Coordinates of C-alpha atoms in Angstrom, one line a residue:
M23 CA 119.5 -145.5 -72.3
K24 CA 122.0 -144.8 -69.5
Y25 CA 122.2 -141.1 -70.4
L26 CA 118.4 -140.8 -70.8
K27 CA 118.0 -142.0 -67.2
I28 CA 120.5 -139.5 -66.0
H29 CA 118.6 -136.7 -67.8
I30 CA 115.3 -137.8 -66.3
L31 CA 116.8 -137.9 -62.8
A32 CA 118.2 -134.4 -63.3
V33 CA 114.8 -133.0 -64.4
A34 CA 113.1 -134.8 -61.5
L35 CA 115.5 -133.3 -59.0
L36 CA 115.0 -129.9 -60.5
F37 CA 111.2 -130.1 -60.1
T38 CA 111.6 -131.4 -56.6
S39 CA 113.8 -128.5 -55.6
I40 CA 111.2 -126.1 -57.0
V41 CA 108.4 -127.7 -55.1
I42 CA 110.2 -127.7 -51.7
A43 CA 111.7 -124.2 -52.1
Q44 CA 110.5 -121.3 -50.0
Q45 CA 107.6 -119.3 -51.5
T46 CA 108.5 -116.3 -53.5
P47 CA 109.3 -113.2 -51.4
A48 CA 106.6 -110.5 -51.3
K49 CA 106.6 -107.8 -53.9
K50 CA 107.6 -104.3 -53.2
Q51 CA 104.8 -102.1 -51.7
M52 CA 102.9 -100.5 -54.5
Q53 CA 100.1 -98.7 -52.7
G54 CA 99.6 -97.2 -49.2
V55 CA 98.1 -99.2 -46.4
S56 CA 96.0 -98.0 -43.5
I57 CA 95.4 -100.2 -40.5
E58 CA 92.4 -98.9 -38.5
G59 CA 90.8 -99.8 -35.2
A60 CA 93.4 -102.1 -33.6
T61 CA 95.2 -101.8 -30.3
A62 CA 98.7 -100.7 -31.3
H63 CA 101.6 -101.8 -29.1
L64 CA 104.4 -99.5 -30.2
G65 CA 107.3 -101.4 -28.7
N66 CA 108.5 -98.3 -26.8
G67 CA 106.2 -98.8 -23.9
E68 CA 103.2 -97.0 -25.4
V69 CA 99.8 -98.4 -26.3
I70 CA 97.3 -96.7 -28.5
E71 CA 93.7 -98.0 -28.3
N72 CA 91.6 -97.7 -31.5
A73 CA 94.8 -96.9 -33.4
L74 CA 95.4 -95.8 -37.0
I75 CA 98.7 -96.9 -38.6
M76 CA 99.5 -95.9 -42.2
F77 CA 102.5 -96.6 -44.3
E78 CA 103.6 -96.3 -47.9
N79 CA 106.9 -96.9 -49.8
G80 CA 107.9 -99.2 -47.0
K81 CA 107.9 -96.5 -44.3
L82 CA 105.5 -95.6 -41.5
T83 CA 103.8 -92.3 -42.3
F84 CA 101.3 -92.0 -39.4
V85 CA 100.9 -93.7 -36.0
G86 CA 98.1 -92.3 -33.9
S87 CA 94.5 -92.4 -33.0
A88 CA 91.8 -93.5 -35.5
N89 CA 89.8 -90.6 -34.3
S90 CA 92.3 -88.3 -36.1
K91 CA 90.6 -86.5 -39.0
I92 CA 93.3 -87.5 -41.4
A93 CA 92.7 -89.0 -44.9
R94 CA 93.4 -92.7 -45.0
I95 CA 95.7 -93.8 -47.7
G96 CA 95.5 -96.8 -50.1
Q97 CA 94.1 -100.1 -48.8
T98 CA 92.2 -99.8 -45.5
I99 CA 92.4 -102.8 -43.2
N100 CA 89.7 -103.0 -40.5
A101 CA 91.5 -104.4 -37.5
K102 CA 89.0 -103.7 -34.8
G103 CA 89.5 -106.1 -31.9
K104 CA 92.9 -107.0 -33.2
H105 CA 96.4 -106.1 -32.0
V106 CA 99.3 -104.5 -34.0
Y107 CA 103.0 -105.0 -33.0
P108 CA 106.4 -104.2 -34.5
G109 CA 108.1 -107.2 -35.9
F110 CA 110.0 -109.3 -33.4
I111 CA 113.8 -109.5 -33.6
A112 CA 115.7 -112.7 -32.8
P113 CA 119.4 -111.9 -31.8
N114 CA 122.2 -114.4 -31.6
S115 CA 120.5 -116.8 -34.0
T116 CA 121.8 -119.4 -36.5
L117 CA 118.7 -119.2 -38.7
G118 CA 119.6 -119.8 -42.3
L119 CA 123.0 -121.2 -41.4
V120 CA 121.9 -124.8 -40.6
E121 CA 118.9 -126.5 -42.2
I122 CA 119.1 -130.1 -40.9
D123 CA 121.3 -130.9 -37.9
A124 CA 121.8 -134.5 -38.9
V125 CA 123.1 -133.5 -42.4
R126 CA 126.6 -132.0 -42.3
A127 CA 126.3 -130.6 -45.8
T128 CA 123.5 -128.2 -44.6
Q129 CA 125.5 -126.8 -41.7
D130 CA 127.5 -123.6 -42.2
N131 CA 127.5 -122.0 -38.8
D132 CA 131.0 -123.1 -37.5
E133 CA 134.2 -122.4 -39.3
V134 CA 137.5 -124.3 -38.8
G135 CA 139.9 -122.5 -36.5
V136 CA 139.9 -120.8 -33.1
M137 CA 140.3 -117.1 -33.9
N138 CA 138.0 -116.2 -36.8
P139 CA 136.8 -112.6 -36.5
H140 CA 137.0 -112.2 -40.3
I141 CA 134.4 -114.9 -41.0
R142 CA 131.2 -113.3 -42.2
S143 CA 128.0 -115.2 -41.4
L144 CA 126.0 -113.1 -43.8
I145 CA 127.3 -114.6 -47.0
A146 CA 126.4 -118.1 -45.8
Y147 CA 122.8 -117.1 -44.9
N148 CA 120.2 -119.2 -46.8
T149 CA 117.1 -117.1 -47.6
E150 CA 115.3 -120.2 -48.9
S151 CA 115.5 -122.0 -45.6
K152 CA 112.3 -123.8 -44.5
V153 CA 113.3 -123.0 -40.9
V154 CA 113.5 -119.3 -41.6
E155 CA 110.2 -119.4 -43.3
S156 CA 108.5 -120.9 -40.2
M157 CA 109.5 -118.0 -37.9
R158 CA 107.1 -115.5 -39.6
P159 CA 103.8 -116.9 -38.5
N160 CA 104.7 -116.1 -34.9
G161 CA 105.8 -112.6 -35.6
V162 CA 109.6 -113.1 -35.7
L163 CA 110.4 -111.0 -38.8
M164 CA 114.1 -110.2 -38.2
A165 CA 117.2 -111.9 -36.8
Q166 CA 120.8 -111.4 -36.1
I167 CA 122.6 -114.2 -38.0
T168 CA 125.5 -115.3 -35.8
P169 CA 128.3 -117.8 -36.3
R170 CA 129.3 -120.4 -33.7
G171 CA 132.5 -122.1 -32.5
G172 CA 136.0 -121.3 -31.6
R173 CA 137.2 -118.5 -29.3
I174 CA 136.2 -115.8 -31.7
S175 CA 133.4 -117.2 -33.9
G176 CA 133.1 -114.5 -36.5
T177 CA 131.0 -111.5 -37.5
S178 CA 127.2 -111.4 -37.4
S179 CA 124.7 -109.4 -39.5
V180 CA 121.1 -108.3 -39.0
V181 CA 118.6 -109.5 -41.6
Q182 CA 114.9 -109.4 -42.4
L183 CA 113.3 -112.8 -43.0
D184 CA 111.7 -112.4 -46.5
A185 CA 114.3 -112.0 -49.2
W186 CA 115.7 -113.4 -52.5
N187 CA 119.3 -113.5 -51.3
W188 CA 121.5 -112.2 -48.5
E189 CA 122.1 -108.9 -50.2
D190 CA 118.3 -108.2 -50.2
A191 CA 118.0 -109.6 -46.6
A192 CA 120.6 -107.4 -44.9
I193 CA 119.4 -104.6 -42.6
K194 CA 122.8 -104.1 -41.1
K195 CA 125.9 -105.8 -42.4
D196 CA 128.7 -107.0 -40.1
D197 CA 127.2 -105.4 -37.0
G198 CA 129.6 -107.0 -34.6
I199 CA 132.1 -109.7 -33.6
H200 CA 131.3 -112.6 -31.3
L201 CA 133.8 -113.7 -28.6
N202 CA 133.3 -116.8 -26.4
W203 CA 134.8 -115.8 -23.1
P204 CA 136.3 -118.8 -21.2
S205 CA 134.3 -120.0 -18.3
P206 CA 135.8 -119.7 -14.8
F207 CA 134.2 -123.0 -14.0
S208 CA 133.7 -126.4 -15.6
R209 CA 131.6 -129.5 -14.9
G210 CA 133.0 -132.9 -14.4
R211 CA 132.9 -135.3 -17.3
W212 CA 130.2 -137.7 -16.2
W213 CA 131.0 -140.1 -19.0
L214 CA 134.4 -140.6 -17.3
G215 CA 132.8 -141.1 -13.9
E216 CA 133.7 -137.6 -12.7
P217 CA 131.2 -135.7 -10.4
A218 CA 129.0 -133.4 -12.4
A219 CA 129.2 -130.6 -9.9
L220 CA 130.9 -127.3 -10.9
K221 CA 134.6 -127.0 -10.3
I222 CA 137.3 -124.4 -10.9
N223 CA 138.6 -124.2 -14.4
K224 CA 142.4 -124.5 -13.9
N225 CA 143.1 -123.2 -17.4
Y226 CA 141.0 -120.0 -17.0
K227 CA 143.9 -117.6 -16.5
E228 CA 145.9 -119.0 -19.4
Q229 CA 142.8 -118.8 -21.7
V230 CA 142.2 -115.2 -20.7
E231 CA 145.8 -114.3 -21.3
A232 CA 145.5 -115.8 -24.8
I233 CA 142.6 -113.5 -25.6
A234 CA 144.5 -110.5 -24.1
N235 CA 147.5 -111.2 -26.3
Y236 CA 145.5 -111.6 -29.4
F237 CA 143.6 -108.3 -29.0
K238 CA 146.8 -106.5 -28.1
E239 CA 148.5 -107.7 -31.2
S240 CA 145.4 -106.8 -33.3
K241 CA 145.3 -103.3 -31.8
A242 CA 149.0 -102.8 -32.5
Y243 CA 148.6 -104.1 -36.1
N244 CA 145.6 -101.7 -36.8
S245 CA 147.7 -98.8 -35.4
S246 CA 150.5 -99.6 -37.9
N247 CA 150.7 -99.5 -41.7
K248 CA 149.0 -103.0 -41.8
T249 CA 151.7 -104.9 -43.7
P250 CA 151.9 -107.7 -44.3
R251 CA 148.1 -107.9 -44.5
H252 CA 146.3 -109.9 -41.7
L253 CA 142.6 -110.3 -42.4
P254 CA 141.6 -111.5 -38.8
F255 CA 143.3 -108.5 -37.2
E256 CA 141.8 -106.1 -39.8
A257 CA 138.3 -107.4 -38.9
L258 CA 138.9 -106.5 -35.3
D259 CA 139.6 -102.8 -36.2
G260 CA 135.9 -102.0 -36.0
I261 CA 135.6 -102.8 -32.3
F262 CA 138.5 -100.4 -31.5
N263 CA 137.1 -97.5 -33.7
G264 CA 133.5 -98.1 -32.5
S265 CA 132.0 -99.1 -35.9
K266 CA 131.4 -102.7 -34.7
K267 CA 130.1 -104.1 -31.4
L268 CA 131.9 -106.8 -29.4
Y269 CA 129.4 -109.5 -28.4
I270 CA 130.8 -111.4 -25.4
H271 CA 129.2 -114.8 -24.8
V272 CA 129.6 -115.2 -21.0
G273 CA 127.5 -116.3 -18.2
Y274 CA 129.1 -116.4 -14.7
E275 CA 129.7 -113.3 -12.5
K276 CA 133.5 -113.6 -12.6
G277 CA 133.6 -114.0 -16.3
I278 CA 131.3 -111.0 -16.9
T279 CA 133.3 -108.8 -14.5
D280 CA 136.7 -109.9 -16.0
A281 CA 135.5 -109.4 -19.6
V282 CA 134.0 -106.0 -19.1
T283 CA 136.9 -104.7 -17.1
F284 CA 139.5 -106.0 -19.6
F285 CA 137.8 -104.5 -22.7
K286 CA 137.0 -101.2 -21.1
E287 CA 140.6 -100.8 -20.1
H288 CA 141.5 -101.3 -23.7
N289 CA 139.0 -98.7 -24.9
V290 CA 136.6 -101.1 -26.7
K291 CA 133.7 -98.8 -27.1
N292 CA 130.6 -101.0 -27.6
I293 CA 130.3 -104.2 -25.6
V294 CA 127.2 -106.5 -25.3
I295 CA 126.9 -109.4 -22.9
I296 CA 125.2 -112.5 -24.4
G297 CA 124.0 -115.2 -22.0
G298 CA 124.5 -113.4 -18.7
Y299 CA 122.7 -115.8 -16.4
E300 CA 124.5 -114.2 -13.4
A301 CA 124.3 -110.7 -14.8
D302 CA 122.1 -109.7 -11.9
L303 CA 125.2 -110.0 -9.7
T304 CA 127.1 -107.6 -11.9
T305 CA 124.6 -104.7 -12.4
N306 CA 127.0 -102.1 -10.9
I307 CA 129.7 -102.7 -13.5
L308 CA 127.2 -103.1 -16.3
K309 CA 125.6 -99.8 -15.5
Q310 CA 128.9 -98.0 -14.9
H311 CA 130.1 -98.9 -18.4
N312 CA 126.6 -98.8 -20.1
V313 CA 126.8 -102.5 -21.1
P314 CA 123.5 -104.1 -22.3
V315 CA 122.6 -107.8 -22.0
L316 CA 121.0 -110.2 -24.3
L317 CA 119.7 -112.8 -21.9
K318 CA 120.0 -116.5 -22.5
R319 CA 116.8 -118.5 -23.1
V320 CA 114.6 -117.8 -20.0
H321 CA 112.8 -121.1 -20.5
S322 CA 115.7 -122.9 -18.8
E323 CA 116.5 -124.6 -15.6
P324 CA 118.6 -122.7 -13.0
V325 CA 122.3 -123.1 -13.6
T326 CA 123.5 -123.6 -10.0
D327 CA 122.2 -125.9 -7.3
D328 CA 121.5 -122.9 -4.9
S329 CA 119.5 -120.8 -7.4
D330 CA 115.8 -120.2 -7.0
Y331 CA 113.6 -122.4 -9.2
D332 CA 112.3 -119.3 -11.0
A333 CA 115.6 -117.4 -11.2
P334 CA 115.7 -117.6 -15.1
F335 CA 112.1 -116.2 -15.3
R336 CA 112.8 -113.3 -13.0
L337 CA 116.2 -112.3 -14.3
A338 CA 115.0 -109.9 -17.0
N339 CA 112.9 -108.1 -14.4
D340 CA 115.8 -107.8 -12.0
L341 CA 118.1 -106.3 -14.6
V342 CA 115.4 -103.9 -16.0
K343 CA 114.7 -102.7 -12.5
A344 CA 118.4 -102.2 -11.9
G345 CA 118.6 -99.9 -15.0
V346 CA 120.3 -102.3 -17.4
L347 CA 119.2 -102.4 -21.1
V348 CA 118.0 -105.9 -21.7
G349 CA 117.0 -108.0 -24.7
L350 CA 116.1 -111.7 -25.1
E351 CA 117.9 -114.4 -27.2
N352 CA 117.0 -118.0 -27.7
A353 CA 120.2 -119.9 -28.3
G354 CA 120.6 -123.4 -27.0
Q355 CA 119.3 -126.9 -27.9
M356 CA 117.2 -126.9 -31.0
E357 CA 117.7 -123.2 -31.2
R358 CA 116.6 -122.6 -34.8
M359 CA 113.2 -124.2 -34.4
N360 CA 112.8 -122.7 -30.9
T361 CA 113.4 -119.2 -32.2
R362 CA 109.8 -118.9 -33.1
N363 CA 109.0 -119.2 -29.4
L364 CA 110.8 -115.9 -28.8
P365 CA 107.5 -114.0 -28.0
F366 CA 106.6 -116.6 -25.4
L367 CA 109.9 -116.0 -23.6
A368 CA 108.9 -112.4 -23.3
G369 CA 105.5 -113.5 -22.1
T370 CA 107.1 -115.5 -19.3
C371 CA 109.1 -112.4 -18.3
A372 CA 105.8 -110.5 -18.1
A373 CA 104.5 -113.2 -15.7
Y374 CA 107.5 -112.7 -13.5
G375 CA 107.6 -109.0 -12.8
L376 CA 107.7 -107.0 -16.0
T377 CA 104.6 -105.3 -17.5
K378 CA 103.4 -106.6 -20.8
E379 CA 104.8 -103.5 -22.6
E380 CA 108.2 -103.8 -20.9
A381 CA 108.4 -107.5 -21.8
L382 CA 107.5 -106.6 -25.4
S383 CA 110.4 -104.1 -25.6
L384 CA 112.8 -107.0 -24.8
I385 CA 112.2 -108.4 -28.3
T386 CA 111.5 -105.2 -30.1
L387 CA 113.0 -101.8 -29.3
N388 CA 115.5 -102.9 -26.7
T389 CA 117.0 -105.5 -29.0
A390 CA 117.0 -103.0 -31.9
K391 CA 119.0 -100.6 -29.7
I392 CA 121.4 -103.3 -28.7
L393 CA 122.0 -104.3 -32.3
G394 CA 122.2 -100.7 -33.5
V395 CA 119.2 -100.8 -35.8
D396 CA 116.7 -98.8 -33.8
D397 CA 116.7 -96.0 -36.4
K398 CA 115.0 -98.4 -38.8
V399 CA 113.0 -101.0 -36.8
G400 CA 112.0 -102.0 -33.2
S401 CA 109.0 -99.7 -32.7
L402 CA 106.0 -98.3 -34.6
E403 CA 107.2 -94.7 -35.2
V404 CA 106.9 -92.4 -38.1
G405 CA 109.8 -92.7 -40.5
K406 CA 110.8 -96.2 -39.5
D407 CA 110.4 -99.3 -41.7
A408 CA 106.9 -100.7 -41.9
T409 CA 107.9 -104.0 -40.4
L410 CA 104.9 -105.1 -38.3
F411 CA 102.1 -107.6 -38.0
I412 CA 98.5 -107.9 -36.9
S413 CA 97.5 -110.6 -34.4
E414 CA 94.1 -111.7 -33.3
G415 CA 95.2 -111.5 -29.7
D416 CA 98.1 -111.0 -27.3
A417 CA 101.2 -111.9 -29.3
L418 CA 103.1 -112.8 -26.1
D419 CA 100.6 -115.6 -25.3
M420 CA 100.9 -118.8 -27.3
R421 CA 97.1 -119.3 -27.0
T422 CA 96.3 -116.0 -28.8
N423 CA 99.4 -115.3 -31.0
K424 CA 97.5 -115.8 -34.3
L425 CA 98.8 -113.6 -37.1
I426 CA 96.4 -112.5 -39.8
K427 CA 98.7 -110.1 -41.6
A428 CA 102.5 -109.3 -41.6
F429 CA 104.5 -106.8 -43.4
I430 CA 108.3 -106.3 -43.9
E431 CA 109.3 -102.9 -45.2
G432 CA 105.6 -102.5 -46.3
R433 CA 105.6 -105.7 -48.3
D434 CA 102.6 -108.0 -47.6
L435 CA 104.0 -111.3 -46.5
S436 CA 102.7 -114.8 -47.0
L437 CA 102.3 -116.5 -43.6
E438 CA 102.3 -120.0 -45.2
S439 CA 105.2 -122.3 -44.4
H440 CA 106.0 -126.0 -44.7
Q441 CA 104.4 -126.6 -41.2
T442 CA 101.1 -124.8 -42.1
E443 CA 100.9 -126.7 -45.3
L444 CA 101.3 -130.0 -43.5
Y445 CA 98.8 -128.9 -40.8
K446 CA 96.1 -128.2 -43.5
R447 CA 96.9 -131.4 -45.4
Y448 CA 96.4 -133.7 -42.4
S449 CA 93.5 -131.6 -41.0
N450 CA 91.7 -132.2 -44.2
K451 CA 92.6 -135.9 -44.2
Y452 CA 91.2 -136.6 -40.7
K453 CA 88.3 -134.2 -41.2
N454 CA 86.9 -136.5 -43.8
Q455 CA 87.2 -139.7 -41.8

């Protein structure tokens, strides 16, 4: 009897796991698709009214006017009055690495140790995450899966959000290494009665020297015969030869200036600033060394007491007007669920200085360029992946971002998620009362 109960429990758990699992990924595109009549926002600043977009075998084959006398291919979708956009890209995200914050067993975003450049986030990415599934109805179809913790967190990868496993999901494997630059300032520990105001970080110089020594040792190791083998140092070789990017998580003016100066002096070829809430004070050095910025969540309060109330909202406009390549990221509190609000961050940037198409580029082509995947995604251009969606209205406005179709590499996605299922369930319940 005891063993029978165990078997029954095992079968019950199996069926439960099947019920709660993510829906099956979409099948490979088998026929061509023609989207006709929509307003196409290409992601590169261009807009085509009454557009015709065609794709087959997962690739865009035509992007132009619907007035073109060209034969339509396969299934024709009448999208008159609708809008077409390239899939949005969420950089610096922990999607698929943590499912439930309160359950330690579902967290795989932070490895033990301080210097972990060899830790690969990609192999921990959970394609069956309910959180990942809930991004797609807002047009977020790709993400950079990024580890957290330590001084060097590890290596990120860029994925698309409809896959069987991490191998299927990968768009670009091991695109870069993430370094948390020490802050020149710290806040008082309020729980110990210290003032909460900013103060000088007395350990800043020592912390920077530790980073300098580590990278110097790594560079020396990779210039030698590499014996005995040292996996963390080997992982850093890519940032010296240019095959990987170095993503520096840093916010304050002094930290940005120090970090860029140090790594350029050591011939690190590809640097990206993540966070950068005082990046507008460092535009000269950013432009001089061609360093792009992935801005921290713009729906945030000002960091310093003397900042303007709308400083976070205007920051993207200030940097774009200064000639800096800018994208948006949404890390922070409740970052995984908030990632689906990425288009609305761009909408806020449009309300504070940028045009709608410039704001759109912050989460499409600009981000694709920064992550090094603009040859595949980021804009609606012939030859790129057919990763796009159709919205009833302006996708940067939460009132009108209502997707009716979405495609990843030409595959017709389901826009259902755990949230939409619950919405329908309880809508029907109260509709009948």
